[in-house]
C-alpha cells in the first residue's frame, strides 16, 4: 500500500514512502514505512520486556473497563425494562380509582376510558389485601379479581395446573409460585381466603371465609407479586368482598407509556372529583427514580476505570519514546518527517486502545450471555446467595443491551485512547536529532 499524498507536483523523495517535512499536503493514511516502524515498536524487543508488559497491562485495563461498562449498563437496562414490562404488564400504564376505593358507575367510566384516543385497553379490576390459609399456615395475600380475558393473559406464566379452569362460579383460583411455596400448596389443594370485613351479627362482625380450589400456580417473575397474589374471576372477588356490582379500579394501557399523562388528561378532567387517575410513574416513582440515579452513577464511576486504563497507555508510550529516543533521532536524520513520527506513535497507542475495546466488548457480551450460569457458579463457590429475589424484585439477573449505549462506550474508550497518545507522540515528533546524537 503506497502513501496517499495530495501534492501533485514537485513530489520530494520518500524515506520508505513517507512524506517529507516540506510537503504542504498531509498524508491521509500510514505509509508502508510508517506502518513498518509502528509494528516494530508494538512488538517487544530485547531489553523492552518491561515496556511490553506495561502495554499489555494497558490493553487488559481497557478491556476490563469496557467490559465492566457494557455488563453493568446492560444489566441496569435489563433491570429497568424487566420491571417495567412485568409491573406495567400486570397493572397497566395507569389506573382510574374512585375516591373511597369503590367505583359505582364503573361501566360508564370504562366506556369513556376506552373511547379516549390512544388507549389500547381498559379493564375493571379488584385488588384487596386479605389473608390466605392452608393447613394451618396463614399468609397475607392480595385477592385480585380480573376479567376472564385478563386471567387468560397469565397463561404463559403458569408453572403448574391450567389457568383455563379459573372461571366465574367455578371456585377455582390461581396463586403465585412463592405463595405456594410459603404455604406448601400444590395444584388441587384448597386455600381459604379470609375477609376480616365479614357479616355483622349480634355478637359482632364475623370474618368471611371462603375456600377455593387451586387450579394453577403462576410465576410472574417479580417476587412481591409471586408471594402475594391470588387471582380469581371478577365476579368471585365481588362475592368474596361483598362489594356488589362495584370494582376497585380500572387499569388502562396506552400506545405510548411515556406520554400516558397527556393521553389520559381528558379522562382526568371528566372524572375530576369522582376518581383519580394515577400513571405508572407515580405508582412506582421511587423505584424507577432510584434506578435512573443508580444508572447514571454507575456509568460515571465505571468510566473512571477506562480513564485509568488510558493513563496506562500514556505511561507506556512515554516509556517507549524515552527508550527509542536514539532511534527517533536517526530516523529524523534520514529524512523522516515530524508528521510521520507523530502518526507512528499515535497509531501504537490507538491500536492498544482499539484492541482493548474490542476485547472488552467481546468479553462483556460473553459474560452477559452466560450471566445466569456465572451467578450460580459464584454462588456455589462462595456459598452466598448473590441474587435473592426478595431483595432484587426479579427472580433472575436481567440483561438488555442498547446498541447506542454500547457504541457510546466503545467510542468513549477510543477517544480517550487517542487523546492519551497525543502527548508522547508530540514529544517524539519534537525530538532534536542534533542534541540526541551529539555525543554518539
JSON list of N, CA and C in Angstrom, two decimals, residues 96 98 102-114 122-126 147 234 238 243-250 274:
[
{"chain": "A", "resi": 96, "resn": "UNK", "atom": "N", "xyz": [-57.47, 4.06, 37.06]},
{"chain": "A", "resi": 96, "resn": "UNK", "atom": "CA", "xyz": [-58.51, 5.01, 37.43]},
{"chain": "A", "resi": 96, "resn": "UNK", "atom": "C", "xyz": [-59.19, 4.46, 38.67]},
{"chain": "A", "resi": 98, "resn": "UNK", "atom": "N", "xyz": [-61.57, 5.16, 42.18]},
{"chain": "A", "resi": 98, "resn": "UNK", "atom": "CA", "xyz": [-62.56, 6.04, 42.79]},
{"chain": "A", "resi": 98, "resn": "UNK", "atom": "C", "xyz": [-62.12, 6.44, 44.19]},
{"chain": "A", "resi": 102, "resn": "UNK", "atom": "N", "xyz": [-64.24, 2.29, 45.89]},
{"chain": "A", "resi": 102, "resn": "UNK", "atom": "CA", "xyz": [-65.26, 1.55, 45.15]},
{"chain": "A", "resi": 102, "resn": "UNK", "atom": "C", "xyz": [-65.83, 2.43, 44.04]},
{"chain": "A", "resi": 103, "resn": "UNK", "atom": "N", "xyz": [-65.74, 1.93, 42.82]},
{"chain": "A", "resi": 103, "resn": "UNK", "atom": "CA", "xyz": [-66.23, 2.67, 41.65]},
{"chain": "A", "resi": 103, "resn": "UNK", "atom": "C", "xyz": [-67.61, 2.14, 41.31]},
{"chain": "A", "resi": 104, "resn": "UNK", "atom": "N", "xyz": [-68.65, 2.97, 41.59]},
{"chain": "A", "resi": 104, "resn": "UNK", "atom": "CA", "xyz": [-70.03, 2.52, 41.41]},
{"chain": "A", "resi": 104, "resn": "UNK", "atom": "C", "xyz": [-70.41, 2.44, 39.94]},
{"chain": "A", "resi": 105, "resn": "UNK", "atom": "N", "xyz": [-70.21, 3.52, 39.22]},
{"chain": "A", "resi": 105, "resn": "UNK", "atom": "CA", "xyz": [-70.61, 3.56, 37.80]},
{"chain": "A", "resi": 105, "resn": "UNK", "atom": "C", "xyz": [-69.44, 3.15, 36.90]},
{"chain": "A", "resi": 106, "resn": "UNK", "atom": "N", "xyz": [-68.83, 2.03, 37.21]},
{"chain": "A", "resi": 106, "resn": "UNK", "atom": "CA", "xyz": [-67.60, 1.65, 36.52]},
{"chain": "A", "resi": 106, "resn": "UNK", "atom": "C", "xyz": [-67.81, 1.31, 35.05]},
{"chain": "A", "resi": 107, "resn": "UNK", "atom": "N", "xyz": [-68.99, 0.84, 34.69]},
{"chain": "A", "resi": 107, "resn": "UNK", "atom": "CA", "xyz": [-69.24, 0.52, 33.29]},
{"chain": "A", "resi": 107, "resn": "UNK", "atom": "C", "xyz": [-69.25, 1.78, 32.43]},
{"chain": "A", "resi": 108, "resn": "UNK", "atom": "N", "xyz": [-69.84, 2.84, 32.95]},
{"chain": "A", "resi": 108, "resn": "UNK", "atom": "CA", "xyz": [-69.86, 4.12, 32.21]},
{"chain": "A", "resi": 108, "resn": "UNK", "atom": "C", "xyz": [-68.45, 4.70, 32.10]},
{"chain": "A", "resi": 109, "resn": "UNK", "atom": "N", "xyz": [-67.71, 4.64, 33.22]},
{"chain": "A", "resi": 109, "resn": "UNK", "atom": "CA", "xyz": [-66.33, 5.13, 33.20]},
{"chain": "A", "resi": 109, "resn": "UNK", "atom": "C", "xyz": [-65.48, 4.31, 32.25]},
{"chain": "A", "resi": 110, "resn": "UNK", "atom": "N", "xyz": [-65.70, 3.00, 32.24]},
{"chain": "A", "resi": 110, "resn": "UNK", "atom": "CA", "xyz": [-64.94, 2.12, 31.35]},
{"chain": "A", "resi": 110, "resn": "UNK", "atom": "C", "xyz": [-65.15, 2.50, 29.89]},
{"chain": "A", "resi": 111, "resn": "UNK", "atom": "N", "xyz": [-66.40, 2.80, 29.52]},
{"chain": "A", "resi": 111, "resn": "UNK", "atom": "CA", "xyz": [-66.68, 3.20, 28.14]},
{"chain": "A", "resi": 111, "resn": "UNK", "atom": "C", "xyz": [-65.99, 4.52, 27.79]},
{"chain": "A", "resi": 112, "resn": "UNK", "atom": "N", "xyz": [-65.98, 5.46, 28.75]},
{"chain": "A", "resi": 112, "resn": "UNK", "atom": "CA", "xyz": [-65.33, 6.74, 28.50]},
{"chain": "A", "resi": 112, "resn": "UNK", "atom": "C", "xyz": [-63.82, 6.56, 28.30]},
{"chain": "A", "resi": 113, "resn": "UNK", "atom": "N", "xyz": [-63.23, 5.70, 29.13]},
{"chain": "A", "resi": 113, "resn": "UNK", "atom": "CA", "xyz": [-61.78, 5.48, 29.02]},
{"chain": "A", "resi": 113, "resn": "UNK", "atom": "C", "xyz": [-61.47, 4.78, 27.70]},
{"chain": "A", "resi": 114, "resn": "UNK", "atom": "N", "xyz": [-62.25, 3.77, 27.32]},
{"chain": "A", "resi": 114, "resn": "UNK", "atom": "CA", "xyz": [-62.00, 3.05, 26.08]},
{"chain": "A", "resi": 114, "resn": "UNK", "atom": "C", "xyz": [-62.16, 3.94, 24.86]},
{"chain": "A", "resi": 122, "resn": "UNK", "atom": "N", "xyz": [-58.64, -1.20, 28.40]},
{"chain": "A", "resi": 122, "resn": "UNK", "atom": "CA", "xyz": [-59.10, -0.77, 29.72]},
{"chain": "A", "resi": 122, "resn": "UNK", "atom": "C", "xyz": [-59.88, -1.93, 30.33]},
{"chain": "A", "resi": 123, "resn": "UNK", "atom": "N", "xyz": [-59.57, -2.27, 31.59]},
{"chain": "A", "resi": 123, "resn": "UNK", "atom": "CA", "xyz": [-60.20, -3.42, 32.23]},
{"chain": "A", "resi": 123, "resn": "UNK", "atom": "C", "xyz": [-60.54, -3.10, 33.68]},
{"chain": "A", "resi": 124, "resn": "UNK", "atom": "N", "xyz": [-61.71, -3.54, 34.14]},
{"chain": "A", "resi": 124, "resn": "UNK", "atom": "CA", "xyz": [-62.05, -3.39, 35.56]},
{"chain": "A", "resi": 124, "resn": "UNK", "atom": "C", "xyz": [-61.19, -4.33, 36.41]},
{"chain": "A", "resi": 125, "resn": "UNK", "atom": "N", "xyz": [-60.94, -3.92, 37.64]},
{"chain": "A", "resi": 125, "resn": "UNK", "atom": "CA", "xyz": [-60.03, -4.68, 38.50]},
{"chain": "A", "resi": 125, "resn": "UNK", "atom": "C", "xyz": [-60.42, -4.49, 39.95]},
{"chain": "A", "resi": 126, "resn": "UNK", "atom": "N", "xyz": [-60.30, -5.57, 40.71]},
{"chain": "A", "resi": 126, "resn": "UNK", "atom": "CA", "xyz": [-60.46, -5.52, 42.16]},
{"chain": "A", "resi": 126, "resn": "UNK", "atom": "C", "xyz": [-59.18, -6.05, 42.78]},
{"chain": "A", "resi": 147, "resn": "UNK", "atom": "N", "xyz": [-61.00, -9.73, 34.87]},
{"chain": "A", "resi": 147, "resn": "UNK", "atom": "CA", "xyz": [-61.90, -10.23, 33.84]},
{"chain": "A", "resi": 147, "resn": "UNK", "atom": "C", "xyz": [-61.33, -11.53, 33.27]},
{"chain": "A", "resi": 234, "resn": "UNK", "atom": "N", "xyz": [-63.53, -11.78, 38.37]},
{"chain": "A", "resi": 234, "resn": "UNK", "atom": "CA", "xyz": [-64.04, -10.54, 38.93]},
{"chain": "A", "resi": 234, "resn": "UNK", "atom": "C", "xyz": [-65.32, -10.79, 39.76]},
{"chain": "A", "resi": 238, "resn": "UNK", "atom": "N", "xyz": [-66.01, -10.00, 43.78]},
{"chain": "A", "resi": 238, "resn": "UNK", "atom": "CA", "xyz": [-67.11, -9.17, 44.29]},
{"chain": "A", "resi": 238, "resn": "UNK", "atom": "C", "xyz": [-67.90, -9.93, 45.36]},
{"chain": "A", "resi": 243, "resn": "UNK", "atom": "N", "xyz": [-68.96, -6.62, 47.76]},
{"chain": "A", "resi": 243, "resn": "UNK", "atom": "CA", "xyz": [-68.90, -5.27, 47.21]},
{"chain": "A", "resi": 243, "resn": "UNK", "atom": "C", "xyz": [-70.01, -4.99, 46.20]},
{"chain": "A", "resi": 244, "resn": "UNK", "atom": "N", "xyz": [-70.85, -5.96, 45.92]},
{"chain": "A", "resi": 244, "resn": "UNK", "atom": "CA", "xyz": [-71.91, -5.74, 44.94]},
{"chain": "A", "resi": 244, "resn": "UNK", "atom": "C", "xyz": [-71.34, -5.54, 43.56]},
{"chain": "A", "resi": 245, "resn": "UNK", "atom": "N", "xyz": [-72.06, -4.78, 42.74]},
{"chain": "A", "resi": 245, "resn": "UNK", "atom": "CA", "xyz": [-71.62, -4.54, 41.37]},
{"chain": "A", "resi": 245, "resn": "UNK", "atom": "C", "xyz": [-70.70, -3.31, 41.32]},
{"chain": "A", "resi": 246, "resn": "UNK", "atom": "N", "xyz": [-69.59, -3.39, 42.03]},
{"chain": "A", "resi": 246, "resn": "UNK", "atom": "CA", "xyz": [-68.59, -2.31, 42.01]},
{"chain": "A", "resi": 246, "resn": "UNK", "atom": "C", "xyz": [-67.22, -2.92, 41.78]},
{"chain": "A", "resi": 247, "resn": "UNK", "atom": "N", "xyz": [-66.29, -2.08, 41.37]},
{"chain": "A", "resi": 247, "resn": "UNK", "atom": "CA", "xyz": [-64.89, -2.51, 41.21]},
{"chain": "A", "resi": 247, "resn": "UNK", "atom": "C", "xyz": [-64.01, -1.52, 41.96]},
{"chain": "A", "resi": 248, "resn": "UNK", "atom": "N", "xyz": [-62.78, -1.93, 42.19]},
{"chain": "A", "resi": 248, "resn": "UNK", "atom": "CA", "xyz": [-61.85, -1.05, 42.90]},
{"chain": "A", "resi": 248, "resn": "UNK", "atom": "C", "xyz": [-61.21, -0.02, 41.99]},
{"chain": "A", "resi": 249, "resn": "UNK", "atom": "N", "xyz": [-60.92, -0.43, 40.75]},
{"chain": "A", "resi": 249, "resn": "UNK", "atom": "CA", "xyz": [-60.21, 0.46, 39.83]},
{"chain": "A", "resi": 249, "resn": "UNK", "atom": "C", "xyz": [-60.36, -0.05, 38.42]},
{"chain": "A", "resi": 250, "resn": "UNK", "atom": "N", "xyz": [-59.93, 0.76, 37.48]},
{"chain": "A", "resi": 250, "resn": "UNK", "atom": "CA", "xyz": [-59.86, 0.38, 36.07]},
{"chain": "A", "resi": 250, "resn": "UNK", "atom": "C", "xyz": [-58.42, 0.58, 35.62]},
{"chain": "A", "resi": 274, "resn": "UNK", "atom": "N", "xyz": [-64.50, 12.73, 41.15]},
{"chain": "A", "resi": 274, "resn": "UNK", "atom": "CA", "xyz": [-65.13, 11.42, 41.24]},
{"chain": "A", "resi": 274, "resn": "UNK", "atom": "C", "xyz": [-64.10, 10.30, 41.36]}
]
